[in-house]
Coordinates of C-alpha atoms and ligand atoms in Angstrom, one line a residue:
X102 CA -91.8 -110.3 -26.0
X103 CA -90.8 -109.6 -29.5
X104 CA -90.8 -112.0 -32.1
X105 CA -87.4 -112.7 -32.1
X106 CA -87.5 -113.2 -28.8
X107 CA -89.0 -116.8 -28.8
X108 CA -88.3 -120.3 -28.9
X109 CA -88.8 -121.6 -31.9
X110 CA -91.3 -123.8 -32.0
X111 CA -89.6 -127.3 -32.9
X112 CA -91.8 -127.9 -36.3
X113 CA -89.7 -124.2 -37.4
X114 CA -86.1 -126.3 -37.0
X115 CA -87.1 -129.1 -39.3
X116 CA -87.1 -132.0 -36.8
X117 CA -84.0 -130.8 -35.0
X118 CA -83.7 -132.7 -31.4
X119 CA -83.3 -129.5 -28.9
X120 CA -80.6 -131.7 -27.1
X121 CA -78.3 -128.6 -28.0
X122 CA -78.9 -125.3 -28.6
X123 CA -77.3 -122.0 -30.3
X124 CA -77.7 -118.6 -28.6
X125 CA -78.4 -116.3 -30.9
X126 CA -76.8 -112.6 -29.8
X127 CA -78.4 -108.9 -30.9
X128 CA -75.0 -107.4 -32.5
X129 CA -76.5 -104.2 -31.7
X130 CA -76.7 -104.4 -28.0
X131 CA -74.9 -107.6 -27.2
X132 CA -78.3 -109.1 -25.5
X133 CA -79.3 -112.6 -26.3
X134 CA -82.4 -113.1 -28.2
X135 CA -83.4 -116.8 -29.0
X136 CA -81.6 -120.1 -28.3
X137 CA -82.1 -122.3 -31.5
X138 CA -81.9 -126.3 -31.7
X139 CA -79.2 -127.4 -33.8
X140 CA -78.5 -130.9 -35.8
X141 CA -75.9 -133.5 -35.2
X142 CA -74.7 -135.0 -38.5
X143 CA -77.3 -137.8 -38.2
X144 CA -80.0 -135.5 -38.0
X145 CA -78.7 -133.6 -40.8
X146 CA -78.3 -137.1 -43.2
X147 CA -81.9 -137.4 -42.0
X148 CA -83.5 -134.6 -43.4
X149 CA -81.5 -134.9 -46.2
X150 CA -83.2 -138.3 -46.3
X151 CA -86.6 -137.0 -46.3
X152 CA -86.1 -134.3 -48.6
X153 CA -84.7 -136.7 -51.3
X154 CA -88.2 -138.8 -50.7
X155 CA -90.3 -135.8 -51.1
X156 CA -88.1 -134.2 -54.2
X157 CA -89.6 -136.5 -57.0
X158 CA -93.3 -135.1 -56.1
X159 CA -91.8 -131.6 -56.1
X160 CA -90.6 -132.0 -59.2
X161 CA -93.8 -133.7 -60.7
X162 CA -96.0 -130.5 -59.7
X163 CA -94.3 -128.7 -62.6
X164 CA -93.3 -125.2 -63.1
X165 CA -96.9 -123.8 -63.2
X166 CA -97.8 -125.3 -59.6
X167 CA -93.7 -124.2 -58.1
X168 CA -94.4 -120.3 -59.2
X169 CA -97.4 -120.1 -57.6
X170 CA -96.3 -121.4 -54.7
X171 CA -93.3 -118.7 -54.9
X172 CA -95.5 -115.5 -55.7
X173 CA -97.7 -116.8 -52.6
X174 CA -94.3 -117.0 -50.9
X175 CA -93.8 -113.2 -52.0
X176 CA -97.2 -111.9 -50.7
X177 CA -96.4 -113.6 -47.7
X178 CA -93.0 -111.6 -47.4
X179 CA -95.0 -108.0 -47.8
X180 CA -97.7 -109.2 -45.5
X181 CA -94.9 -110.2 -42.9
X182 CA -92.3 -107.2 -43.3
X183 CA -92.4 -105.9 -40.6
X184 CA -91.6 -109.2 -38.4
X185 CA -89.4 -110.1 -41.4
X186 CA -87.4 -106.7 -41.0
X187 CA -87.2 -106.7 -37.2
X188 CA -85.8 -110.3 -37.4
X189 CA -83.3 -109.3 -39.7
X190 CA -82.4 -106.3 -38.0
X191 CA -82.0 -108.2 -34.9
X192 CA -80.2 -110.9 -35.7
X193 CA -77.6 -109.0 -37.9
X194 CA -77.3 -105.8 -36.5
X195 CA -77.8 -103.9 -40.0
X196 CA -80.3 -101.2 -40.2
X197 CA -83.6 -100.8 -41.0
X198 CA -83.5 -99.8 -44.4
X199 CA -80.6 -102.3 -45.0
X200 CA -83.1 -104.8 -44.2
X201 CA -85.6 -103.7 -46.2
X202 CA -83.4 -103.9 -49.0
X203 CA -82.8 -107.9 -48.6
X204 CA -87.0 -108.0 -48.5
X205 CA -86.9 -106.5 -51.9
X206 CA -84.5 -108.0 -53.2
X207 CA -86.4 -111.2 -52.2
X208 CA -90.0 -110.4 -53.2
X209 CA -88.4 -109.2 -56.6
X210 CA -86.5 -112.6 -56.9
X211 CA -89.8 -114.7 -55.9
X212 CA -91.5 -113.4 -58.9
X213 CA -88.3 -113.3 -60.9
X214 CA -87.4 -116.5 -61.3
X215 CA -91.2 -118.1 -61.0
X216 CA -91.5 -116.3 -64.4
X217 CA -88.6 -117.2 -65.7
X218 CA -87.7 -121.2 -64.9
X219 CA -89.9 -122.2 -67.4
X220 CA -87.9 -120.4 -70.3
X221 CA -84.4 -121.1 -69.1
X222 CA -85.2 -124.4 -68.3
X223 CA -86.8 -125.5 -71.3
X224 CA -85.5 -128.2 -73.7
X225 CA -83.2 -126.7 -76.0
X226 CA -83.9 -128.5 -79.5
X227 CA -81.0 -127.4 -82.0
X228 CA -80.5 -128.3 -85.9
X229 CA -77.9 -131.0 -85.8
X230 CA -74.7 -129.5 -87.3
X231 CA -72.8 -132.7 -88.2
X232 CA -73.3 -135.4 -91.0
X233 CA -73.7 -137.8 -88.5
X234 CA -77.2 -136.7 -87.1
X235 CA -79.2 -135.5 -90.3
X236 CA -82.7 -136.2 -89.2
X237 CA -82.1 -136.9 -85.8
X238 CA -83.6 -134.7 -83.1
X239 CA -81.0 -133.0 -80.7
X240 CA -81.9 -131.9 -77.4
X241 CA -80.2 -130.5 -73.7
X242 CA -82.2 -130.6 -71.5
X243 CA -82.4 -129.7 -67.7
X244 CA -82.5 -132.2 -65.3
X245 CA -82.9 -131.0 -61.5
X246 CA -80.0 -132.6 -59.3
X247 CA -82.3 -133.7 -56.9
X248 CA -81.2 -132.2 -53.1
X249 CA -79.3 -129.0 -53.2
X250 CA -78.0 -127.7 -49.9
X251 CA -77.0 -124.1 -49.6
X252 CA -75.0 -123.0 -46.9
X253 CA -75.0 -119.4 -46.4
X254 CA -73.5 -115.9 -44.8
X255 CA -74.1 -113.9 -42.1
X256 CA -73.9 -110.4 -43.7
X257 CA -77.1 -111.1 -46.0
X258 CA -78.7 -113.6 -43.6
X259 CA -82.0 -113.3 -46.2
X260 CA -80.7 -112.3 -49.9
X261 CA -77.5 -115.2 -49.7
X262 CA -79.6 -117.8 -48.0
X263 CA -82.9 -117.9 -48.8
X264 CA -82.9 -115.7 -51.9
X265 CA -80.2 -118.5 -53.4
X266 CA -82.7 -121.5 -52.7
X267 CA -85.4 -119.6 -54.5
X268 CA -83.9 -121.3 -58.4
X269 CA -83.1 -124.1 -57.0
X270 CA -86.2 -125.0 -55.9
X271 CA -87.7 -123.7 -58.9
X272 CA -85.9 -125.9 -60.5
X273 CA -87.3 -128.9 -59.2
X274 CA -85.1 -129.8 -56.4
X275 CA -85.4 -129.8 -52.4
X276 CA -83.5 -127.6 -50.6
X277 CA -81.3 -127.9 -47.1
X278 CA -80.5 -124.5 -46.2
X279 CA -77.7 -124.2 -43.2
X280 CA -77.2 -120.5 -42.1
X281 CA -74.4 -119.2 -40.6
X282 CA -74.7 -119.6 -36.8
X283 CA -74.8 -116.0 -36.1
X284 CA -78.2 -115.7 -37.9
X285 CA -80.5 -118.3 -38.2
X286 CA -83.8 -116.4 -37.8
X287 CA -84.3 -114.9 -40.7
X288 CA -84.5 -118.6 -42.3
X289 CA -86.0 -120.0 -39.7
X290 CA -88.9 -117.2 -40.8
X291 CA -88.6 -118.2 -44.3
X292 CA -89.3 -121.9 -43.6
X293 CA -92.4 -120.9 -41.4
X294 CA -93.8 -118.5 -44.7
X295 CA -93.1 -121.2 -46.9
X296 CA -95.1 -124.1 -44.8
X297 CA -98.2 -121.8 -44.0
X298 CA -98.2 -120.7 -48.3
X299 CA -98.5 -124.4 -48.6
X300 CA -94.9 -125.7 -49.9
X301 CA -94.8 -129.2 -49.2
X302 CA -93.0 -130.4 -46.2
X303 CA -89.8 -131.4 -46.7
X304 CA -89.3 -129.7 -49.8
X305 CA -87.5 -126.6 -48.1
X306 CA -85.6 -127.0 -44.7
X307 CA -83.2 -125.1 -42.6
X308 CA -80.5 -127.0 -40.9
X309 CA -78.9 -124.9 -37.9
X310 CA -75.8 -125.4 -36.6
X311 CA -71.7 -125.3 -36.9
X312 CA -70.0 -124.8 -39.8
X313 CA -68.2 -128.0 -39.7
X314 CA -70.5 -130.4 -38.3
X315 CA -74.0 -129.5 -40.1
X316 CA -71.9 -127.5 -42.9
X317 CA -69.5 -130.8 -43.3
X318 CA -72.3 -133.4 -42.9
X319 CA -74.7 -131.3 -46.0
X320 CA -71.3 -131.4 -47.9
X321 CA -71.0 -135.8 -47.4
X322 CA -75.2 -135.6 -48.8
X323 CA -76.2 -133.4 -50.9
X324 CA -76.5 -134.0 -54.6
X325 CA -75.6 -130.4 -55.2
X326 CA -74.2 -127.4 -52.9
X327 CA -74.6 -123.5 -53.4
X328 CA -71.7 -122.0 -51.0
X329 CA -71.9 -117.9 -50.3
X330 CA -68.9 -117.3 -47.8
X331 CA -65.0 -116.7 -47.2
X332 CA -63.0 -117.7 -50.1
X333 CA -61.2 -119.5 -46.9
X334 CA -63.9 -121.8 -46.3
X335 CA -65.1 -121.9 -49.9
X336 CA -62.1 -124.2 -50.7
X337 CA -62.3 -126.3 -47.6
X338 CA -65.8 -127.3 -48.6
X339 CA -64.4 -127.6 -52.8
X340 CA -61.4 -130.2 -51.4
X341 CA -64.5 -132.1 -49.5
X342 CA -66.8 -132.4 -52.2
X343 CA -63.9 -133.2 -54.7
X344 CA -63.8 -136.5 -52.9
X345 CA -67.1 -137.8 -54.3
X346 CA -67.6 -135.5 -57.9
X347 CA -70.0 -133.2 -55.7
X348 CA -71.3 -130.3 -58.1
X349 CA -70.9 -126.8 -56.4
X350 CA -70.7 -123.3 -56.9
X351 CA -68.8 -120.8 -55.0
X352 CA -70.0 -117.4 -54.6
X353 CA -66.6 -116.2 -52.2
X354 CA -64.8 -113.1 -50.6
X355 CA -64.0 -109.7 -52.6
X356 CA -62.1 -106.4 -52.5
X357 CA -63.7 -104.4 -54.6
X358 CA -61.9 -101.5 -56.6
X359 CA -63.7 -98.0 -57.4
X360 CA -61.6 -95.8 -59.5
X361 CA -62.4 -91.9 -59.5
X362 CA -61.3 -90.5 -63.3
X363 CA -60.7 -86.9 -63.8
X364 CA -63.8 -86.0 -65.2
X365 CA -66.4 -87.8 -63.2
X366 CA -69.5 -86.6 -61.4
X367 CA -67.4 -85.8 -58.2
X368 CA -70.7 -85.0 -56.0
X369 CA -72.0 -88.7 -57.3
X370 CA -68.7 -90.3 -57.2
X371 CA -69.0 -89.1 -53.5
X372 CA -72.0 -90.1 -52.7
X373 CA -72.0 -93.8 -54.3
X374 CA -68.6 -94.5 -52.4
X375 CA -70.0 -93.7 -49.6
X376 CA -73.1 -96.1 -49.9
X377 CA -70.7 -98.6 -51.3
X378 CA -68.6 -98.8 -48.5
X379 CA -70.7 -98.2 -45.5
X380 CA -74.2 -99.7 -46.2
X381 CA -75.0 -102.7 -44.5
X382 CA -71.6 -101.6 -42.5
X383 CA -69.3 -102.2 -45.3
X384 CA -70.7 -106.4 -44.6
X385 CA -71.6 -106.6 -48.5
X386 CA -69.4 -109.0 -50.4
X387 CA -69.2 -106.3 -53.3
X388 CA -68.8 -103.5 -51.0
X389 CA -66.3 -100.7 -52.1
X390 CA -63.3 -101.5 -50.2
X391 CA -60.5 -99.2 -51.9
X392 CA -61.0 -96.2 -53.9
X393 CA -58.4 -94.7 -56.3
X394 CA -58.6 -91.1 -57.5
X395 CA -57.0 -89.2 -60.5
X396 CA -54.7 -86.8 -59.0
X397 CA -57.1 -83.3 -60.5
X398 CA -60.2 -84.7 -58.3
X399 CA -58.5 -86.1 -55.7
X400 CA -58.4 -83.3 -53.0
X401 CA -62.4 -82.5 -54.0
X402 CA -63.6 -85.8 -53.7
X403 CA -61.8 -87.0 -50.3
X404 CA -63.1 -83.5 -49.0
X405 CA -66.8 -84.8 -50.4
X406 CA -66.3 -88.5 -48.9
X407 CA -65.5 -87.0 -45.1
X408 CA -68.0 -84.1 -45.3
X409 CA -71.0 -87.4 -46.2
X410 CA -68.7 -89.8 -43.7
X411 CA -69.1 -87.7 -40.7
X412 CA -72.7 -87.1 -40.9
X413 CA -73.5 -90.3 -41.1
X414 CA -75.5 -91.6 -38.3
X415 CA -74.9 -94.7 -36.3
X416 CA -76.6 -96.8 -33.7
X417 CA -79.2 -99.5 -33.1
X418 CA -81.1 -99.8 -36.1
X419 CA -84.3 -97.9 -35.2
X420 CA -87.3 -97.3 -37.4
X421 CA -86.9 -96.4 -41.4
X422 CA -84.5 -93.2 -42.4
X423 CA -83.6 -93.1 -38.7
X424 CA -79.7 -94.8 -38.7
X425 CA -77.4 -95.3 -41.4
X426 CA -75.4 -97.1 -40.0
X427 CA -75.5 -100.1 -37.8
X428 CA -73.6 -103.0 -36.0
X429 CA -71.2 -105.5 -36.7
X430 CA -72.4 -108.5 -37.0
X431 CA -69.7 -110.7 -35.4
X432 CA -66.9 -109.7 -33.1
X433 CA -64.6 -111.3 -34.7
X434 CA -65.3 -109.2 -37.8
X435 CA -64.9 -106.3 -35.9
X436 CA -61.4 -107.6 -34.8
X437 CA -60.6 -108.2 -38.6
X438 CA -61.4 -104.6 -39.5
X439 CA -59.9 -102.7 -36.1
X440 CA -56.7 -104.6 -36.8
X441 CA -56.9 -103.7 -40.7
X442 CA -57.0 -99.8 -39.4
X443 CA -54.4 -100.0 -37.2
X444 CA -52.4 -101.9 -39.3
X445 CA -53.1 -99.1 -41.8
X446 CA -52.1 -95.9 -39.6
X447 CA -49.1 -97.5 -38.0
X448 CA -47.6 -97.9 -41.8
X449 CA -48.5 -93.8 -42.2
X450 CA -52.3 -93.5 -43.3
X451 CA -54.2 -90.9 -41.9
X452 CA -57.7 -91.1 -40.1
X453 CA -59.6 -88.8 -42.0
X454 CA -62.7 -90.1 -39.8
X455 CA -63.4 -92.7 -37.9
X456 CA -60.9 -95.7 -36.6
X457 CA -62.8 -96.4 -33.3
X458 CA -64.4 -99.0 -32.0
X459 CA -67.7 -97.9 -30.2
X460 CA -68.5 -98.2 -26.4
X461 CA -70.9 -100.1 -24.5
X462 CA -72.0 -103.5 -25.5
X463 CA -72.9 -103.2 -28.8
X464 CA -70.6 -104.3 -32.0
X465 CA -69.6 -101.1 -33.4
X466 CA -67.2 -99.4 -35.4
X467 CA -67.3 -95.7 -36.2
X468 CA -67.2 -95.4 -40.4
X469 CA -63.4 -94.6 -40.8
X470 CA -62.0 -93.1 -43.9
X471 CA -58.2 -93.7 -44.6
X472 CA -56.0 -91.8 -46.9
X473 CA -52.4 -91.7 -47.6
X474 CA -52.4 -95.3 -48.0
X475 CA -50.8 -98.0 -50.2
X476 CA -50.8 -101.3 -51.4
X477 CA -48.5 -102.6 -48.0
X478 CA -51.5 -102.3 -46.0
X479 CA -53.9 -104.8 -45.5
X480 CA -57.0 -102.2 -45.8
X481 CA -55.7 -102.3 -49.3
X482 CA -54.7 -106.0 -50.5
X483 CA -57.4 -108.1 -48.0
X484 CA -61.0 -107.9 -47.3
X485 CA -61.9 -105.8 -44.6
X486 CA -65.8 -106.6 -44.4
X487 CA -66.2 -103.3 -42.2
X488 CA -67.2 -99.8 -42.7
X489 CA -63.6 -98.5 -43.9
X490 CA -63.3 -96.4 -47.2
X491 CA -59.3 -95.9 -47.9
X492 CA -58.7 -93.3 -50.6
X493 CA -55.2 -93.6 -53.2
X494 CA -54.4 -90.6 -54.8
X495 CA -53.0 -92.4 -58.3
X496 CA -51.4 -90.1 -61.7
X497 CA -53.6 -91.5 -64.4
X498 CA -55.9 -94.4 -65.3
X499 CA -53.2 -96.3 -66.1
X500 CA -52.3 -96.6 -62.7
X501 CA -55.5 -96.8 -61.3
X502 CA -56.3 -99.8 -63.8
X503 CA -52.8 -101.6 -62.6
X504 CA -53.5 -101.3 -58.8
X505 CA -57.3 -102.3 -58.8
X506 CA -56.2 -105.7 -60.7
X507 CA -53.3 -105.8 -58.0
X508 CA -55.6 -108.7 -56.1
X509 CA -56.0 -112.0 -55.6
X510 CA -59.9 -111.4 -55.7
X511 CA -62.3 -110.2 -58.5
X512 CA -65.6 -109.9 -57.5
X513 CA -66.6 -106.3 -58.5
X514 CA -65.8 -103.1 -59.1
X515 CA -66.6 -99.4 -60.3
X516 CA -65.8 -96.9 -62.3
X517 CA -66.6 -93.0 -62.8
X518 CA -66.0 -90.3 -65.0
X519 CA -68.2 -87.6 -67.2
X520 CA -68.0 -89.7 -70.5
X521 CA -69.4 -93.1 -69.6
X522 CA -68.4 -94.4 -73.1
X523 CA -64.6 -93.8 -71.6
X524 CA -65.4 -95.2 -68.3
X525 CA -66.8 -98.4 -69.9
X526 CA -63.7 -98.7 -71.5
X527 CA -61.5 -98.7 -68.3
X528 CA -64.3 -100.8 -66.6
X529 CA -63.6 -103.3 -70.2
X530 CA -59.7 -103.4 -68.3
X531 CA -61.1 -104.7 -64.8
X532 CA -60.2 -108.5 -63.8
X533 CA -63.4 -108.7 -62.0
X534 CA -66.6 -110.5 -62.5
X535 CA -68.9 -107.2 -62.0
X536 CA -68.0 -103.7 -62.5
X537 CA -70.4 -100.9 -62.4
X538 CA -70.4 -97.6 -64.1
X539 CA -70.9 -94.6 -62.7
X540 CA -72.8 -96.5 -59.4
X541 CA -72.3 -98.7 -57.2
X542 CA -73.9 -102.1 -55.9
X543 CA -76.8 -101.8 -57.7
X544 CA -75.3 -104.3 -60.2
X545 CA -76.5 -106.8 -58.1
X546 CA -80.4 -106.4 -58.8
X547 CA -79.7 -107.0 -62.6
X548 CA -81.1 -110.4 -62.3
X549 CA -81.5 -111.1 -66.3
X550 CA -77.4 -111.3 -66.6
X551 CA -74.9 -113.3 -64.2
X552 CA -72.9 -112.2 -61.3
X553 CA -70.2 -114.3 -60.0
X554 CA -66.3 -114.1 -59.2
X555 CA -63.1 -114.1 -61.2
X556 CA -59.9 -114.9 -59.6
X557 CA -60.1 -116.3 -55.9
X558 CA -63.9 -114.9 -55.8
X559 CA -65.7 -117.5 -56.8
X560 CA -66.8 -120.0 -58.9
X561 CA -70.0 -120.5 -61.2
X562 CA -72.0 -117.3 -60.9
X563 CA -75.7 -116.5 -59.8
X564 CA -78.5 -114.6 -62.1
X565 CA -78.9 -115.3 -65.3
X566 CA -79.8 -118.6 -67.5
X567 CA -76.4 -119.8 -65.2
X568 CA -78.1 -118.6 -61.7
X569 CA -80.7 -121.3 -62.6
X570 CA -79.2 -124.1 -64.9
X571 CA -76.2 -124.3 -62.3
X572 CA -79.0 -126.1 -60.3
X573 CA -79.4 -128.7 -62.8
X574 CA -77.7 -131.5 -64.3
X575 CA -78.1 -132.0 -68.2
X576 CA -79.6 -134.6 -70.4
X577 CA -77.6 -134.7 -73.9
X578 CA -81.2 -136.3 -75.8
X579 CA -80.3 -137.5 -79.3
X580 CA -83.7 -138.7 -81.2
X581 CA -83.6 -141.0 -84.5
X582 CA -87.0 -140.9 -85.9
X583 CA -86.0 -142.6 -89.1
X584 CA -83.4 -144.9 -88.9
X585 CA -82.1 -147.4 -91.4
X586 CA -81.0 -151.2 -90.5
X587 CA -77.2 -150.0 -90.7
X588 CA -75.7 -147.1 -90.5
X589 CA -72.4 -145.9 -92.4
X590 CA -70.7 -146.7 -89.1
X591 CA -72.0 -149.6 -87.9
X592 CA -70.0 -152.7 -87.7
X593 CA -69.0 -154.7 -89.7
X594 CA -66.3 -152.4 -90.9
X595 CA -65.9 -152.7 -94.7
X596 CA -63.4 -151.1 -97.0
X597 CA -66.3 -149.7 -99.2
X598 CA -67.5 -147.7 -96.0
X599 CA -64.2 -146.3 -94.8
X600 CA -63.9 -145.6 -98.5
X601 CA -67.6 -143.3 -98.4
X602 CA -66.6 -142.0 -95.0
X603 CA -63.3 -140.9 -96.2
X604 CA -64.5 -138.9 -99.5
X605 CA -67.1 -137.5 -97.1
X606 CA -63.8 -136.0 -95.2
X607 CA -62.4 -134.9 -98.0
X608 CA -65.8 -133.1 -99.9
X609 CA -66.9 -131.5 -96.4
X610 CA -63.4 -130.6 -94.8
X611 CA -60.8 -131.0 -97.6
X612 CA -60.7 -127.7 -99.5
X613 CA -58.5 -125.8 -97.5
X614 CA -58.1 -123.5 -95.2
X615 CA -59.8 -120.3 -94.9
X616 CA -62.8 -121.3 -96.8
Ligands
NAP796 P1 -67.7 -118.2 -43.7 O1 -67.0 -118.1 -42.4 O2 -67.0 -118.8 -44.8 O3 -69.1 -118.9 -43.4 C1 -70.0 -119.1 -44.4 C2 -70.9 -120.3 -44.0 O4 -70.1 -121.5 -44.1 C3 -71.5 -120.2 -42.6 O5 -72.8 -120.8 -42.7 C4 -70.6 -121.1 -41.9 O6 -71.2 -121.7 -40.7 C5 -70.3 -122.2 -42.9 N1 -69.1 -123.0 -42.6 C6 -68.0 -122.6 -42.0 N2 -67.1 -123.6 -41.9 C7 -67.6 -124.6 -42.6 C8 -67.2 -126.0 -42.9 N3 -66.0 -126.4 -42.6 N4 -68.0 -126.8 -43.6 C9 -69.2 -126.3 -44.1 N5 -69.7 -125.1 -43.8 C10 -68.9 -124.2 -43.1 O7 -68.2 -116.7 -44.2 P2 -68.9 -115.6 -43.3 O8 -67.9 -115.0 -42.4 O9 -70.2 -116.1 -42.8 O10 -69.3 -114.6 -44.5 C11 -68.4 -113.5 -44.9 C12 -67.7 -113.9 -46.2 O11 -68.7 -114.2 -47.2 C13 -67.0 -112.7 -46.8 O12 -65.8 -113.2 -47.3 C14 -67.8 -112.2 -47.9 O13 -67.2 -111.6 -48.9 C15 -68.4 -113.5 -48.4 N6 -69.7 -113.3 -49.1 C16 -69.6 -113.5 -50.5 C17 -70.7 -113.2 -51.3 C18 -70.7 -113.4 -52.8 O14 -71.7 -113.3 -53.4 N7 -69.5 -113.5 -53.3 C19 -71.9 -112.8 -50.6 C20 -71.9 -112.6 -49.3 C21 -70.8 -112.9 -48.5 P3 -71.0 -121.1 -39.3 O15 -71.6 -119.7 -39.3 O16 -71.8 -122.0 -38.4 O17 -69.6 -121.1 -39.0

């Protein structure tokens, strides 16, 4: 028996009652692996209960106490990688080293934001600017909201679950995590780490279960909710919370534009699209999903993408540098993205590879490159979430420029070409949150800035200061150390004051404009 292949043990749910259960399916070879207890709503306003009770002492242990809690959660990670990668790899279907990316990304982000909560989160004093407040001490400060929940994807069942509670909790709340249904395990995992480094209990629970009944029920009572998922479902859950103030920030779908300039790096160019678009499966929310190409490199690079494309090996993710390729996650993602390619070929593009589903059990697709296509086809204007790489064959930057904007999303995006001062020009012309130059995806791991969505990708970002204040409310802290009896303000009103405060107006303010 593997250890994926388990019951958990009912301490790992978080108090769930195992009257019902969710089967949790290997993508890879359509076997089931583990049968989960889920939550009803009152189990989940329960935990949410407890973890309220137990935020205040979570809090009061300070930032010292928190980021050592979350580097002994990260040497816990690298002593567990192996189980943590075969969990991941089961659960989701992605490969090996796909997996082992998450893990980094999550060790890195332990340490990353244990180091720097402190800073971002410190009172901010500033030198008063108005009249009003000479002398007085002027403060924001950071307040934690108190429970945040974050319900999460399946595609990055470690780096958008998990790896998004990591601030929070830093920040001094508790966190309910809710998975998606497909993969729960990987949390589950984390929740076991973070209970044998010594995280208090009920400081960091998962909650399994449907979208709408756990999902809805974390949405009625939480103080604060971090959503990674379908732009779809992202607004559901923003008309729900409206109904009671409730903070959130969505982090939604994409359909992310590269553009190919004349003069770029074509051999690069090649090979980032193809990592782009067909790592983790083309599941990765800032995934390439449409490439457009200067007309002078267009025949060179498409020959480049399909020479890499059909070398690309794919199966059940094995051991490390064994499979590039894996699963689909969810059948019905796999119906999105057959239905996308045939949609595309019966308009007139051709299958330059690919644009087959696999055989046997498992959920796969072969990685399909598309040209000859245009912006009727869905492959082009909606997210396909699949391993799919069309390629438009556009006359100038200009056109490329007006055709990646052409979306309703604006989550990332990438540019290349041989002078990167150029290319960071047209990536200056992108309506999306992210753009890359000359790479691709590896915008993600530059923690120190934000990354979030324009347009229907999102709202509020994650990284940055904002990747950790979004977690907390703040204080507006005004100080008078030396105060009079009256101020100019204060009532009574006379006409001797209004006269002062109006000669005040007119010395500060009154000498034009332009001064
Ligand atoms: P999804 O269907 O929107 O589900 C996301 C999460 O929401 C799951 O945990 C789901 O639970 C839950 N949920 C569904 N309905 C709900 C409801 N009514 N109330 C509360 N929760 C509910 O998205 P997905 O298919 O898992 O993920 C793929 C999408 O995520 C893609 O669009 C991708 O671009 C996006 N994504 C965005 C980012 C980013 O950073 N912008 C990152 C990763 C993924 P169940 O699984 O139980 O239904």
């Amino acid at each position: 028996m593997t250890s994926t292949e388990q019951q958990p043990s009912q301490s790992s749910v978080n108090g769930a009652s195992a009257a019902k259960t969710l089967e949790v399916t290997e993508p890879a070879t359509g076997r089931t692996i583990s049968s989960v207890p889920v939550l009803d709503r009152d189990g989940v306003a329960r935990l949410v209960e407890r973890a309220r009770a137990a935020q205040p002492g979570w809090q009061a242990l300070g930032y010292k106490a928190r980021g050592d809690l979350m580097r002994d959660m990260r040497a816990w990670i690298v002593a567990n990688r192996k189980r943590v990668i075969e969990t991941l790899c089961r659960e989701s279907g992605k490969t090996y080293d796909d997996a082992q990316l998450e893990l980094f990304y999550c060790a890195d982000a332990l340490g990353f934001w244990a180091k720097r909560a402190p800073k971002w989160l410190a009172d901010e004093r500033e030198r008063p600017h108005s009249p009003m407040l000479a002398g007085r001490k002027v403060i924001n400060r950071y307040v934690p909201y108190g429970v945040v929940g974050v319900i999460g994807p399946w595609n990055y069942p470690l780096v958008n679950n998990f790896g998004d509670a990591i601030p929070a909790l830093m920040a001094g709340n508790t966190v309910i995590l809710k998975p998606a249904s497909a993969t729960p395990l990987s949390s589950m995992l984390m929740a076991e780490g973070m209970r044998e480094v010594g995280v208090p209990d009920d400081v960091f629970a998962v909650a399994n279960g449907g979208g709408g009944e756990v999902g809805g029920a974390l949405v009625d009572a939480v103080d604060m909710l971090h959503f990674t998922g379908s732009t779809e479902v992202g607004k559901r859950l923003a008309e729900q919370g409206a109904t009671r103030l409730l903070p959130l920030t969505l982090e939604l779908g994409g359909n992310d534009p590269m553009i190919v300039l004349r003069d770029a790096n074509l051999e690069r160019a090649a090979n980032a699209a193809v990592f782009g678009a067909f790592q983790n499966s083309g599941q990765t929310c800032i995934s390439v999903e449409r490439v457009y190409v200067e007309a002078d490199a267009y025949e060179p690079f498409v020959a480049k993408v399909v020479e890499k494309v059909r070398e690309l090996r794919q199966g059940v993710p094995g051991t490390g540098g064994t499979v590039d390729v894996g699963a689909m996650t969810t059948s019905d993602q796999l119906d999105i993205l057959d239905e996308h390619v045939r949609d595309a070929v019966d308009k007139g593009a051709k299958l330059e590879a690919g644009g087959l589903r696999g055989e046997g059990p498992g959920q796969f697709y072969a990685p399909t490159v598309l040209t000859g296509v245009d912006h009727s086809m869905k492959v082009m204007r909606e997210e396909t979430f699949g391993p799919t790489l069309p390629i438009m064959r556009v006359a100038d930057e200009d056109e490329a420029v007006r055709l990646a904007n052409d979306s309703e999303y604006g989550l990332d995006s990438s540019v290349f070409g041989g002078d990167h001062a150029h290319a960071e020009r047209v990536a200056r012309r992108l309506e999306s949150g992210a753009c890359v130059v000359n790479d691709s995806l590896v915008n993600y791991f530059a923690m120190e800035i934000p990354i979030g969505g324009m347009k229907q990708s999102g709202v509020g970002a994650r990284h940055g200061r904002i990747g950790i204040q979004k977690y907390c409310q703040r204080q507006n802290l005004v100080v008078t150390r030396f105060g009079l009896d009256r101020e100019l303000y204060y009532m009574p009103y006379s006409k001797r004051n209004t006269k002062l405060t109006e000669l005040m107006i007119r010395a500060l303010y009154g000498r034009g404009a332009r001064r």
